[in-house]
PDB file of C-alpha atoms in Angstrom:
ATOM      1  CA  MET A   1     -12.242 -41.009  40.719  1.00 38.00           C
ATOM      2  CA  SER A   2     -15.677 -41.902  41.946  1.00 37.00           C
ATOM      3  CA  SER A   3     -18.618 -42.055  39.588  1.00 34.00           C
ATOM      4  CA  ILE A   4     -20.080 -38.978  41.314  1.00 33.00           C
ATOM      5  CA  GLU A   5     -16.883 -36.987  40.807  1.00 37.00           C
ATOM      6  CA  ASP A   6     -16.682 -38.157  37.214  1.00 41.00           C
ATOM      7  CA  ALA A   7     -20.266 -37.131  36.546  1.00 37.00           C
ATOM      8  CA  MET A   8     -19.559 -33.705  38.005  1.00 38.00           C
ATOM      9  CA  GLY A   9     -16.384 -33.365  35.968  1.00 42.00           C
ATOM     10  CA  ILE A  10     -14.229 -32.728  39.053  1.00 41.00           C
ATOM     11  CA  PRO A  11     -10.576 -33.631  38.387  1.00 43.00           C
ATOM     12  CA  SER A  12      -8.776 -35.902  40.852  1.00 40.00           C
ATOM     13  CA  GLY A  13      -5.209 -35.598  42.028  1.00 41.00           C
ATOM     14  CA  ARG A  14      -2.748 -38.361  42.914  1.00 40.00           C
ATOM     15  CA  GLY A  15      -4.138 -40.868  45.358  1.00 43.00           C
ATOM     16  CA  GLY A  16      -7.726 -39.985  44.546  1.00 43.00           C
ATOM     17  CA  LEU A  17      -7.544 -36.520  46.139  1.00 44.00           C
ATOM     18  CA  VAL A  18     -10.279 -34.350  44.635  1.00 44.00           C
ATOM     19  CA  LEU A  19      -8.843 -31.052  43.429  1.00 51.00           C
ATOM     20  CA  ALA A  20     -10.738 -27.810  43.862  1.00 63.00           C
ATOM     21  CA  ARG A  21     -12.509 -26.479  40.832  1.00 74.00           C
ATOM     22  CA  PRO A  22     -10.803 -23.588  39.074  1.00 90.00           C
ATOM     23  CA  LYS A  23     -12.119 -20.136  39.855  1.00 93.00           C
ATOM     24  CA  CYS A  24     -14.316 -18.371  37.337  1.00 96.00           C
ATOM     25  CA  PRO A  25     -12.090 -15.716  35.694  1.00 94.00           C
ATOM     26  CA  LEU A  26     -14.901 -13.163  35.958  1.00 96.00           C
ATOM     27  CA  CYS A  27     -16.674 -13.518  39.307  1.00 96.00           C
ATOM     28  CA  GLY A  28     -14.176 -15.740  41.135  1.00 95.00           C
ATOM     29  CA  THR A  29     -16.578 -18.445  42.281  1.00 95.00           C
ATOM     30  CA  GLN A  30     -15.622 -22.129  42.144  1.00 95.00           C
ATOM     31  CA  ASP A  31     -19.196 -23.225  41.519  1.00 96.00           C
ATOM     32  CA  SER A  32     -19.162 -24.491  37.930  1.00 95.00           C
ATOM     33  CA  GLU A  33     -20.168 -27.438  35.786  1.00 95.00           C
ATOM     34  CA  LYS A  34     -18.360 -29.033  32.878  1.00 95.00           C
ATOM     35  CA  ARG A  35     -20.168 -28.763  29.548  1.00 95.00           C
ATOM     36  CA  PHE A  36     -17.770 -30.590  27.221  1.00 96.00           C
ATOM     37  CA  VAL A  37     -14.111 -31.205  26.322  1.00 95.00           C
ATOM     38  CA  GLU A  38     -12.299 -30.230  23.124  1.00 94.00           C
ATOM     39  CA  ASN A  39      -8.629 -30.293  22.189  1.00 91.00           C
ATOM     40  CA  GLY A  40      -7.709 -31.399  25.705  1.00 92.00           C
ATOM     41  CA  TYR A  41      -9.489 -28.458  27.366  1.00 94.00           C
ATOM     42  CA  GLY A  42     -12.631 -28.633  29.434  1.00 95.00           C
ATOM     43  CA  VAL A  43     -15.281 -25.974  28.927  1.00 96.00           C
ATOM     44  CA  LEU A  44     -16.846 -25.093  32.270  1.00 97.00           C
ATOM     45  CA  ARG A  45     -19.946 -22.995  32.905  1.00 97.00           C
ATOM     46  CA  CYS A  46     -20.003 -20.774  35.982  1.00 97.00           C
ATOM     47  CA  ASN A  47     -23.250 -21.262  37.889  1.00 97.00           C
ATOM     48  CA  ARG A  48     -23.100 -17.705  39.231  1.00 97.00           C
ATOM     49  CA  CYS A  49     -22.359 -15.410  36.251  1.00 98.00           C
ATOM     50  CA  GLU A  50     -22.874 -18.055  33.509  1.00 98.00           C
ATOM     51  CA  LEU A  51     -19.490 -17.353  31.884  1.00 98.00           C
ATOM     52  CA  LEU A  52     -18.136 -20.359  30.004  1.00 97.00           C
ATOM     53  CA  PHE A  53     -14.364 -20.742  30.371  1.00 96.00           C
ATOM     54  CA  ILE A  54     -11.660 -23.256  29.570  1.00 96.00           C
ATOM     55  CA  ASP A  55      -9.712 -25.405  32.001  1.00 94.00           C
ATOM     56  CA  PRO A  56      -6.753 -25.345  32.191  1.00 92.00           C
ATOM     57  CA  TYR A  57      -6.133 -21.718  31.291  1.00 82.00           C
ATOM     58  CA  PRO A  58      -3.220 -21.147  28.874  1.00 78.00           C
ATOM     59  CA  SER A  59      -0.113 -19.326  30.028  1.00 67.00           C
ATOM     60  CA  GLU A  60       0.519 -15.677  29.142  1.00 65.00           C
ATOM     61  CA  THR A  61       3.152 -16.814  26.624  1.00 66.00           C
ATOM     62  CA  GLU A  62       0.692 -19.136  24.899  1.00 65.00           C
ATOM     63  CA  VAL A  63      -1.873 -16.335  24.704  1.00 66.00           C
ATOM     64  CA  ARG A  64       0.596 -13.888  23.172  1.00 63.00           C
ATOM     65  CA  ASP A  65       1.793 -16.498  20.658  1.00 64.00           C
ATOM     66  CA  SER A  66      -1.774 -17.278  19.591  1.00 60.00           C
ATOM     67  CA  VAL A  67      -2.453 -13.599  18.923  1.00 58.00           C
ATOM     68  CA  THR A  68       0.725 -12.860  16.998  1.00 55.00           C
ATOM     69  CA  SER A  69       1.083 -16.117  15.054  1.00 53.00           C
ATOM     70  CA  GLU A  70       0.007 -16.303  11.414  1.00 48.00           C
ATOM     71  CA  LYS A  71       1.481 -19.776  10.857  1.00 45.00           C
ATOM     72  CA  GLY A  72      -0.334 -21.829   8.263  1.00 43.00           C
ATOM     73  CA  ILE A  73      -2.139 -18.861   6.715  1.00 44.00           C
ATOM     74  CA  ALA A  74       0.411 -17.953   4.077  1.00 45.00           C
ATOM     75  CA  GLU A  75       4.136 -18.147   3.540  1.00 50.00           C
ATOM     76  CA  ASP A  76       4.057 -14.509   2.538  1.00 67.00           C
ATOM     77  CA  GLN A  77       3.139 -12.153   5.371  1.00 81.00           C
ATOM     78  CA  THR A  78       1.790  -9.661   2.846  1.00 85.00           C
ATOM     79  CA  ALA A  79      -0.676 -12.230   1.527  1.00 85.00           C
ATOM     80  CA  ALA A  80      -1.782 -13.049   5.072  1.00 86.00           C
ATOM     81  CA  LEU A  81      -2.443  -9.383   5.831  1.00 92.00           C
ATOM     82  CA  GLN A  82      -4.339  -8.910   2.578  1.00 91.00           C
ATOM     83  CA  ALA A  83      -6.543 -11.887   3.408  1.00 87.00           C
ATOM     84  CA  ARG A  84      -7.151 -10.531   6.912  1.00 90.00           C
ATOM     85  CA  TYR A  85      -8.084  -7.123   5.538  1.00 94.00           C
ATOM     86  CA  ALA A  86     -10.484  -8.680   3.008  1.00 90.00           C
ATOM     87  CA  ALA A  87     -12.211 -10.488   5.872  1.00 89.00           C
ATOM     88  CA  GLU A  88     -12.523  -7.225   7.814  1.00 94.00           C
ATOM     89  CA  VAL A  89     -13.994  -5.478   4.773  1.00 94.00           C
ATOM     90  CA  ALA A  90     -16.597  -8.230   4.418  1.00 89.00           C
ATOM     91  CA  PHE A  91     -17.433  -8.133   8.141  1.00 92.00           C
ATOM     92  CA  PHE A  92     -17.919  -4.381   8.311  1.00 96.00           C
ATOM     93  CA  ASN A  93     -19.855  -4.330   5.054  1.00 94.00           C
ATOM     94  CA  GLU A  94     -22.389  -6.409   6.974  1.00 91.00           C
ATOM     95  CA  ASN A  95     -22.099  -4.797  10.413  1.00 95.00           C
ATOM     96  CA  PHE A  96     -20.830  -1.213  10.209  1.00 98.00           C
ATOM     97  CA  GLU A  97     -24.238   0.452  10.084  1.00 98.00           C
ATOM     98  CA  ALA A  98     -25.392  -1.377  13.220  1.00 98.00           C
ATOM     99  CA  ILE A  99     -22.217  -0.253  15.001  1.00 98.00           C
ATOM    100  CA  PHE A 100     -22.070   3.328  13.757  1.00 98.00           C
ATOM    101  CA  ILE A 101     -25.612   4.210  14.831  1.00 98.00           C
ATOM    102  CA  HIS A 102     -24.287   4.075  18.409  1.00 98.00           C
ATOM    103  CA  CYS A 103     -21.365   6.393  17.546  1.00 98.00           C
ATOM    104  CA  VAL A 104     -23.428   9.355  16.357  1.00 97.00           C
ATOM    105  CA  GLY A 105     -22.260  12.476  18.175  1.00 96.00           C
ATOM    106  CA  ALA A 106     -19.014  10.886  19.360  1.00 98.00           C
ATOM    107  CA  LYS A 107     -15.703  12.593  18.660  1.00 98.00           C
ATOM    108  CA  SER A 108     -13.216   9.865  19.584  1.00 99.00           C
ATOM    109  CA  LEU A 109     -13.043   6.079  19.354  1.00 99.00           C
ATOM    110  CA  LEU A 110     -10.687   3.357  20.544  1.00 99.00           C
ATOM    111  CA  GLU A 111     -10.879  -0.026  18.826  1.00 99.00           C
ATOM    112  CA  VAL A 112      -9.424  -2.820  20.945  1.00 98.00           C
ATOM    113  CA  GLY A 113      -8.134  -5.497  18.588  1.00 98.00           C
ATOM    114  CA  CYS A 114      -8.153  -3.359  15.449  1.00 98.00           C
ATOM    115  CA  GLY A 115      -6.577  -5.955  13.165  1.00 97.00           C
ATOM    116  CA  THR A 116      -5.530  -4.443   9.843  1.00 97.00           C
ATOM    117  CA  GLY A 117      -7.558  -1.291  10.340  1.00 98.00           C
ATOM    118  CA  ARG A 118     -10.774  -1.413   8.329  1.00 98.00           C
ATOM    119  CA  LEU A 119     -12.974  -0.038  11.126  1.00 99.00           C
ATOM    120  CA  LEU A 120     -10.412   2.683  11.839  1.00 99.00           C
ATOM    121  CA  GLU A 121     -10.661   3.746   8.195  1.00 99.00           C
ATOM    122  CA  LEU A 122     -14.446   3.900   8.343  1.00 99.00           C
ATOM    123  CA  MET A 123     -14.513   5.839  11.601  1.00 99.00           C
ATOM    124  CA  ARG A 124     -11.834   8.232  10.358  1.00 98.00           C
ATOM    125  CA  ASP A 125     -13.905   8.896   7.247  1.00 98.00           C
ATOM    126  CA  ALA A 126     -16.916   9.547   9.493  1.00 98.00           C
ATOM    127  CA  GLY A 127     -14.977  12.303  11.248  1.00 98.00           C
ATOM    128  CA  LEU A 128     -13.964  10.573  14.477  1.00 98.00           C
ATOM    129  CA  ARG A 129     -10.495  10.682  16.007  1.00 98.00           C
ATOM    130  CA  ALA A 130      -9.912   6.942  15.896  1.00 98.00           C
ATOM    131  CA  GLU A 131      -7.151   4.968  17.586  1.00 99.00           C
ATOM    132  CA  GLY A 132      -6.504   1.250  17.761  1.00 99.00           C
ATOM    133  CA  VAL A 133      -4.936  -1.369  19.982  1.00 98.00           C
ATOM    134  CA  GLU A 134      -3.373  -4.377  18.246  1.00 97.00           C
ATOM    135  CA  LEU A 135      -0.866  -6.848  19.702  1.00 95.00           C
ATOM    136  CA  ASP A 136       0.269  -8.272  16.371  1.00 94.00           C
ATOM    137  CA  PRO A 137       2.950  -5.844  15.081  1.00 95.00           C
ATOM    138  CA  TRP A 138       2.355  -6.775  11.427  1.00 94.00           C
ATOM    139  CA  ARG A 139      -1.358  -6.070  11.625  1.00 96.00           C
ATOM    140  CA  ALA A 140      -0.719  -2.922  13.658  1.00 98.00           C
ATOM    141  CA  GLU A 141       1.589  -1.521  10.987  1.00 97.00           C
ATOM    142  CA  ALA A 142      -0.933  -2.414   8.270  1.00 97.00           C
ATOM    143  CA  ALA A 143      -3.651  -0.606  10.234  1.00 98.00           C
ATOM    144  CA  ARG A 144      -1.467   2.490  10.594  1.00 98.00           C
ATOM    145  CA  SER A 145      -0.625   2.523   6.902  1.00 98.00           C
ATOM    146  CA  ARG A 146      -4.221   2.131   5.758  1.00 97.00           C
ATOM    147  CA  SER A 147      -5.925   4.464   8.197  1.00 98.00           C
ATOM    148  CA  GLY A 148      -3.292   6.981   9.207  1.00 98.00           C
ATOM    149  CA  CYS A 149      -4.513   6.476  12.777  1.00 98.00           C
ATOM    150  CA  THR A 150      -2.512   5.884  15.934  1.00 98.00           C
ATOM    151  CA  VAL A 151      -2.262   2.173  16.724  1.00 98.00           C
ATOM    152  CA  HIS A 152      -0.834   1.045  20.070  1.00 98.00           C
ATOM    153  CA  VAL A 153       1.065  -2.264  20.117  1.00 97.00           C
ATOM    154  CA  ALA A 154       0.410  -3.042  23.768  1.00 94.00           C
ATOM    155  CA  PRO A 155      -2.347  -4.641  25.832  1.00 94.00           C
ATOM    156  CA  VAL A 156      -5.149  -2.195  26.525  1.00 96.00           C
ATOM    157  CA  GLU A 157      -4.582  -2.843  30.222  1.00 96.00           C
ATOM    158  CA  GLU A 158      -1.201  -1.104  29.837  1.00 95.00           C
ATOM    159  CA  LEU A 159      -2.511   1.795  27.769  1.00 96.00           C
ATOM    160  CA  HIS A 160      -2.186   5.213  29.403  1.00 93.00           C
ATOM    161  CA  THR A 161      -2.833   7.916  26.822  1.00 89.00           C
ATOM    162  CA  GLY A 162      -3.929  10.696  29.137  1.00 90.00           C
ATOM    163  CA  ARG A 163      -7.102  10.863  27.034  1.00 94.00           C
ATOM    164  CA  LYS A 164     -10.540   9.321  27.350  1.00 98.00           C
ATOM    165  CA  PHE A 165     -12.653   8.030  24.478  1.00 99.00           C
ATOM    166  CA  ASP A 166     -16.315   8.599  23.658  1.00 99.00           C
ATOM    167  CA  VAL A 167     -16.588   5.096  22.159  1.00 99.00           C
ATOM    168  CA  ILE A 168     -14.576   1.948  22.837  1.00 99.00           C
ATOM    169  CA  THR A 169     -15.211  -1.185  20.789  1.00 99.00           C
ATOM    170  CA  LEU A 170     -14.598  -4.815  21.729  1.00 99.00           C
ATOM    171  CA  ILE A 171     -15.530  -6.603  18.522  1.00 98.00           C
ATOM    172  CA  ASN A 172     -14.922 -10.348  18.577  1.00 95.00           C
ATOM    173  CA  VAL A 173     -12.074  -9.981  21.072  1.00 95.00           C
ATOM    174  CA  LEU A 174     -13.528 -10.898  24.491  1.00 95.00           C
ATOM    175  CA  SER A 175     -12.786 -14.596  24.041  1.00 94.00           C
ATOM    176  CA  HIS A 176      -9.093 -13.872  23.437  1.00 92.00           C
ATOM    177  CA  ILE A 177      -8.322 -11.720  26.507  1.00 91.00           C
ATOM    178  CA  PRO A 178      -6.786 -13.748  29.375  1.00 89.00           C
ATOM    179  CA  SER A 179      -7.983 -11.468  32.203  1.00 91.00           C
ATOM    180  CA  LEU A 180     -11.527 -10.233  31.739  1.00 94.00           C
ATOM    181  CA  THR A 181     -11.473  -8.260  34.970  1.00 96.00           C
ATOM    182  CA  ASP A 182      -8.298  -6.365  34.019  1.00 96.00           C
ATOM    183  CA  LEU A 183      -9.726  -5.710  30.554  1.00 97.00           C
ATOM    184  CA  ILE A 184     -12.999  -4.283  31.844  1.00 98.00           C
ATOM    185  CA  ASP A 185     -11.222  -2.180  34.464  1.00 98.00           C
ATOM    186  CA  ALA A 186      -8.994  -0.722  31.730  1.00 98.00           C
ATOM    187  CA  VAL A 187     -11.898  -0.028  29.400  1.00 98.00           C
ATOM    188  CA  LYS A 188     -13.819   1.763  32.139  1.00 98.00           C
ATOM    189  CA  ARG A 189     -10.749   3.860  32.949  1.00 98.00           C
ATOM    190  CA  LEU A 190     -10.356   4.894  29.288  1.00 98.00           C
ATOM    191  CA  LEU A 191     -14.063   5.540  28.629  1.00 98.00           C
ATOM    192  CA  SER A 192     -15.405   9.079  28.946  1.00 98.00           C
ATOM    193  CA  ASP A 193     -18.113   9.714  31.544  1.00 95.00           C
ATOM    194  CA  ARG A 194     -20.950   9.464  29.031  1.00 96.00           C
ATOM    195  CA  GLY A 195     -19.069   7.210  26.653  1.00 98.00           C
ATOM    196  CA  LYS A 196     -20.301   3.977  25.104  1.00 99.00           C
ATOM    197  CA  LEU A 197     -18.713   0.542  25.176  1.00 99.00           C
ATOM    198  CA  ILE A 198     -19.747  -1.462  22.100  1.00 99.00           C
ATOM    199  CA  VAL A 199     -19.323  -5.222  22.416  1.00 99.00           C
ATOM    200  CA  ILE A 200     -19.874  -7.841  19.737  1.00 98.00           C
ATOM    201  CA  ALA A 201     -19.532 -11.365  21.120  1.00 97.00           C
ATOM    202  CA  GLY A 202     -21.229 -14.715  21.297  1.00 95.00           C
ATOM    203  CA  GLU A 203     -23.860 -15.349  23.973  1.00 97.00           C
ATOM    204  CA  MET A 204     -24.765 -18.933  24.832  1.00 96.00           C
ATOM    205  CA  ARG A 205     -27.502 -20.738  26.675  1.00 94.00           C
ATOM    206  CA  GLY A 206     -26.539 -22.906  29.618  1.00 92.00           C
ATOM    207  CA  ASP A 207     -27.232 -26.121  27.698  1.00 94.00           C
ATOM    208  CA  VAL A 208     -24.711 -25.337  24.934  1.00 94.00           C
ATOM    209  CA  GLU A 209     -23.083 -28.431  23.430  1.00 94.00           C
ATOM    210  CA  ARG A 210     -19.761 -29.126  21.753  1.00 94.00           C
ATOM    211  CA  GLY A 211     -21.454 -29.626  18.392  1.00 92.00           C
ATOM    212  CA  ASP A 212     -23.017 -26.146  18.471  1.00 93.00           C
ATOM    213  CA  ALA A 213     -19.814 -24.709  16.961  1.00 89.00           C
ATOM    214  CA  LEU A 214     -17.895 -26.162  14.055  1.00 80.00           C
ATOM    215  CA  HIS A 215     -14.599 -25.462  15.792  1.00 83.00           C
ATOM    216  CA  TRP A 216     -14.203 -23.924  19.247  1.00 92.00           C
ATOM    217  CA  ALA A 217     -10.522 -23.110  18.607  1.00 89.00           C
ATOM    218  CA  LEU A 218      -9.393 -23.804  22.162  1.00 92.00           C
ATOM    219  CA  PRO A 219      -7.266 -22.404  23.766  1.00 91.00           C
ATOM    220  CA  ILE A 220      -7.192 -19.456  21.353  1.00 90.00           C
ATOM    221  CA  HIS A 221     -10.707 -18.809  22.654  1.00 94.00           C
ATOM    222  CA  MET A 222     -10.607 -18.857  26.443  1.00 95.00           C
ATOM    223  CA  HIS A 223     -14.126 -17.900  27.489  1.00 94.00           C
ATOM    224  CA  PHE A 224     -17.620 -17.220  26.161  1.00 97.00           C
ATOM    225  CA  LEU A 225     -20.536 -15.178  27.479  1.00 98.00           C
ATOM    226  CA  GLY A 226     -23.588 -16.838  28.961  1.00 98.00           C
ATOM    227  CA  PHE A 227     -27.034 -15.280  28.667  1.00 96.00           C
ATOM    228  CA  SER A 228     -26.719 -13.338  31.943  1.00 97.00           C
ATOM    229  CA  THR A 229     -22.968 -12.640  31.917  1.00 98.00           C
ATOM    230  CA  ILE A 230     -23.380  -9.092  30.612  1.00 98.00           C
ATOM    231  CA  GLU A 231     -25.752  -8.304  33.487  1.00 98.00           C
ATOM    232  CA  HIS A 232     -23.148  -9.605  35.920  1.00 98.00           C
ATOM    233  CA  ILE A 233     -20.454  -7.447  34.295  1.00 98.00           C
ATOM    234  CA  CYS A 234     -22.707  -4.427  34.698  1.00 98.00           C
ATOM    235  CA  SER A 235     -23.307  -5.186  38.370  1.00 97.00           C
ATOM    236  CA  GLN A 236     -19.669  -5.965  39.141  1.00 97.00           C
ATOM    237  CA  PHE A 237     -18.049  -3.075  37.263  1.00 98.00           C
ATOM    238  CA  GLY A 238     -20.667  -0.327  37.292  1.00 98.00           C
ATOM    239  CA  PHE A 239     -22.149  -0.350  33.792  1.00 98.00           C
ATOM    240  CA  ARG A 240     -25.687  -0.390  32.477  1.00 98.00           C
ATOM    241  CA  ILE A 241     -27.100  -1.706  29.216  1.00 98.00           C
ATOM    242  CA  LEU A 242     -28.210   0.836  26.626  1.00 98.00           C
ATOM    243  CA  HIS A 243     -28.891  -1.621  23.811  1.00 98.00           C
ATOM    244  CA  ARG A 244     -28.768  -5.355  23.183  1.00 98.00           C
ATOM    245  CA  GLU A 245     -29.441  -7.182  19.941  1.00 97.00           C
ATOM    246  CA  ARG A 246     -29.153 -10.958  19.628  1.00 96.00           C
ATOM    247  CA  THR A 247     -28.783 -12.579  16.214  1.00 94.00           C
ATOM    248  CA  PRO A 248     -28.846 -16.359  15.644  1.00 93.00           C
ATOM    249  CA  TYR A 249     -25.281 -17.663  15.524  1.00 92.00           C
ATOM    250  CA  SER A 250     -25.872 -19.282  12.146  1.00 92.00           C
ATOM    251  CA  LYS A 251     -25.928 -15.864  10.473  1.00 90.00           C
ATOM    252  CA  SER A 252     -22.344 -15.103  11.501  1.00 87.00           C
ATOM    253  CA  LEU A 253     -21.129 -18.714  11.483  1.00 86.00           C
ATOM    254  CA  PHE A 254     -22.030 -19.066   7.820  1.00 89.00           C
ATOM    255  CA  SER A 255     -21.393 -15.478   6.765  1.00 87.00           C
ATOM    256  CA  GLU A 256     -19.303 -14.304   3.843  1.00 83.00           C
ATOM    257  CA  ALA A 257     -17.022 -12.478   6.279  1.00 81.00           C
ATOM    258  CA  ARG A 258     -16.247 -15.617   8.291  1.00 81.00           C
ATOM    259  CA  PHE A 259     -15.586 -17.702   5.211  1.00 85.00           C
ATOM    260  CA  LYS A 260     -13.231 -15.047   3.848  1.00 79.00           C
ATOM    261  CA  ALA A 261     -11.303 -14.862   7.124  1.00 77.00           C
ATOM    262  CA  PRO A 262      -7.971 -16.726   6.940  1.00 71.00           C
ATOM    263  CA  GLY A 263      -7.578 -19.565   9.401  1.00 69.00           C
ATOM    264  CA  ARG A 264      -4.625 -21.563  10.699  1.00 66.00           C
ATOM    265  CA  SER A 265      -5.389 -24.593   8.520  1.00 74.00           C
ATOM    266  CA  ARG A 266      -4.699 -24.610   4.797  1.00 79.00           C
ATOM    267  CA  VAL A 267      -7.273 -27.356   4.329  1.00 84.00           C
ATOM    268  CA  ARG A 268      -9.988 -25.302   6.063  1.00 80.00           C
ATOM    269  CA  ASN A 269      -9.068 -22.268   3.995  1.00 82.00           C
ATOM    270  CA  LEU A 270      -9.400 -24.323   0.812  1.00 88.00           C
ATOM    271  CA  ILE A 271     -12.803 -25.679   1.851  1.00 86.00           C
ATOM    272  CA  LYS A 272     -14.054 -22.201   2.762  1.00 87.00           C
ATOM    273  CA  GLY A 273     -12.942 -20.896  -0.610  1.00 87.00           C
ATOM    274  CA  LEU A 274     -14.845 -23.660  -2.389  1.00 91.00           C
ATOM    275  CA  VAL A 275     -18.012 -22.980  -0.374  1.00 90.00           C
ATOM    276  CA  LEU A 276     -17.911 -19.299  -1.335  1.00 89.00           C
ATOM    277  CA  ARG A 277     -17.952 -20.297  -4.996  1.00 90.00           C
ATOM    278  CA  LEU A 278     -21.120 -22.392  -4.676  1.00 90.00           C
ATOM    279  CA  PRO A 279     -24.418 -20.516  -5.169  1.00 85.00           C
ATOM    280  CA  PHE A 280     -26.695 -20.569  -2.091  1.00 91.00           C
ATOM    281  CA  ALA A 281     -24.205 -22.722  -0.125  1.00 93.00           C
ATOM    282  CA  LEU A 282     -24.069 -20.409   2.881  1.00 92.00           C
ATOM    283  CA  ARG A 283     -27.849 -20.066   2.957  1.00 92.00           C
ATOM    284  CA  LEU A 284     -28.280 -23.838   2.946  1.00 93.00           C
ATOM    285  CA  LEU A 285     -25.688 -24.257   5.700  1.00 92.00           C
ATOM    286  CA  ARG A 286     -27.508 -21.697   7.874  1.00 92.00           C
ATOM    287  CA  TRP A 287     -30.833 -23.434   7.342  1.00 93.00           C
ATOM    288  CA  ASN A 288     -29.413 -26.842   8.248  1.00 93.00           C
ATOM    289  CA  TYR A 289     -27.694 -25.510  11.383  1.00 91.00           C
ATOM    290  CA  ASP A 290     -30.846 -23.772  12.629  1.00 92.00           C
ATOM    291  CA  ARG A 291     -32.873 -26.920  11.991  1.00 91.00           C
ATOM    292  CA  LYS A 292     -30.526 -29.068  14.086  1.00 90.00           C
ATOM    293  CA  ARG A 293     -29.002 -26.739  16.667  1.00 89.00           C
ATOM    294  CA  GLY A 294     -30.675 -23.344  16.564  1.00 86.00           C
ATOM    295  CA  GLY A 295     -31.560 -21.459  19.735  1.00 89.00           C
ATOM    296  CA  ARG A 296     -28.533 -22.112  21.929  1.00 93.00           C
ATOM    297  CA  VAL A 297     -25.909 -19.725  20.532  1.00 94.00           C
ATOM    298  CA  TYR A 298     -26.276 -16.116  19.397  1.00 95.00           C
ATOM    299  CA  THR A 299     -24.041 -13.322  18.172  1.00 95.00           C
ATOM    300  CA  SER A 300     -24.870 -10.262  20.244  1.00 97.00           C
ATOM    301  CA  LEU A 301     -24.264  -6.548  19.863  1.00 98.00           C
ATOM    302  CA  VAL A 302     -24.369  -4.933  23.296  1.00 99.00           C
ATOM    303  CA  VAL A 303     -23.885  -1.250  24.114  1.00 99.00           C
ATOM    304  CA  LEU A 304     -22.958  -0.297  27.677  1.00 99.00           C
ATOM    305  CA  THR A 305     -22.323   2.975  29.463  1.00 98.00           C
ATOM    306  CA  LYS A 306     -21.098   3.790  32.950  1.00 97.00           C
ATOM    307  CA  GLU A 307     -23.760   3.438  35.620  1.00 92.00           C
ATOM    308  CA  GLU A 308     -23.168   6.965  36.894  1.00 80.00           C
ATOM    309  CA  ALA A 309     -23.552   8.459  33.391  1.00 58.00           C
TER     310      ALA A 309
END
C-alpha cells in the first residue's frame, strides 16, 4: 500500500490492488474517511451525511447474536433481567419527563427496543396504548409480564400490525440496527400522519477520536450520528425536526443509569459497582472528561414528524 493510500485509510487487495471504499449504509456514497480503529474494525465518517460507521459490517447472524446474548452478565438469567430492569428504571428516572412532554395528546406508542419494559409501564400508566418491539425473547417476556403490553419479538422492519402509532421511540437503539434505511422506512410506515418519532442517540463532531468514548463496543455498535446526519435523514426520508436537544456526552457516560447497566464483562461490572459506592465519583469523572475531551460528543434527544404533516 502506498503512503497516500495508507494515509487515506484505503484498504489494499492482493497485489496492491486498491479496493473500493465501502458504501455509507445511510446515503450510499463511497466518499468517507477513516477516523480510528478499535477491536479490528475501522470507524469511517461519511463526507456526505456525516454518519460514522464500522468497516467491515458484521453479518446478520452476528448482529442477532449480539442482541440476544447475555453471556458474562450473570449465570442466572433472572439476575440478568433484574439488573437490566434496574438500569432502565435509573435511565427513565432521569429522562422520562423530557420524553413524555412530546407524548402529550398521543393515544398510542411503539417502543423499538423495549428491553424489559420500564418505559412501557410508564406510558401505560400515563394512559397510552403502548406496544414494544424486542428481539431478545427473555427481555420481551419480562416486558410483557411487567407492563401487560403487547411486545413483538421480531424486527420492526417485519412488523405489520395494521395499526399506526402516534409516537414511536428509538431510544439508544440506532447504533444496533444493521440497516438504517430499512429501519427508517419501517418507522415511517408505522407512524401516524401527525405522529412523532422520538430519537435518543449520540451525535458526534467530525473530529471525534477513539479516546472520546471509554469503550466503543464494536461491532455491537455499528454506526453513530454525525452533527448533520439527522438533517440528511429528514431530507432523504421526508421528515422534519420538531425539537432537538444536545447534552454533553459526559452526563450520560458517567450517569447512574449507565453504571447500573449490566455489561458483558464481569470485571467492568465490578468496577462500575465500586464507582457507584464512592461519593461524588461520577461528578468527578464528568468534570475530568469535559476538561480533556468535551465538545466532540453529545447525547441528543430529537423529535421528528413526517414532512407532509
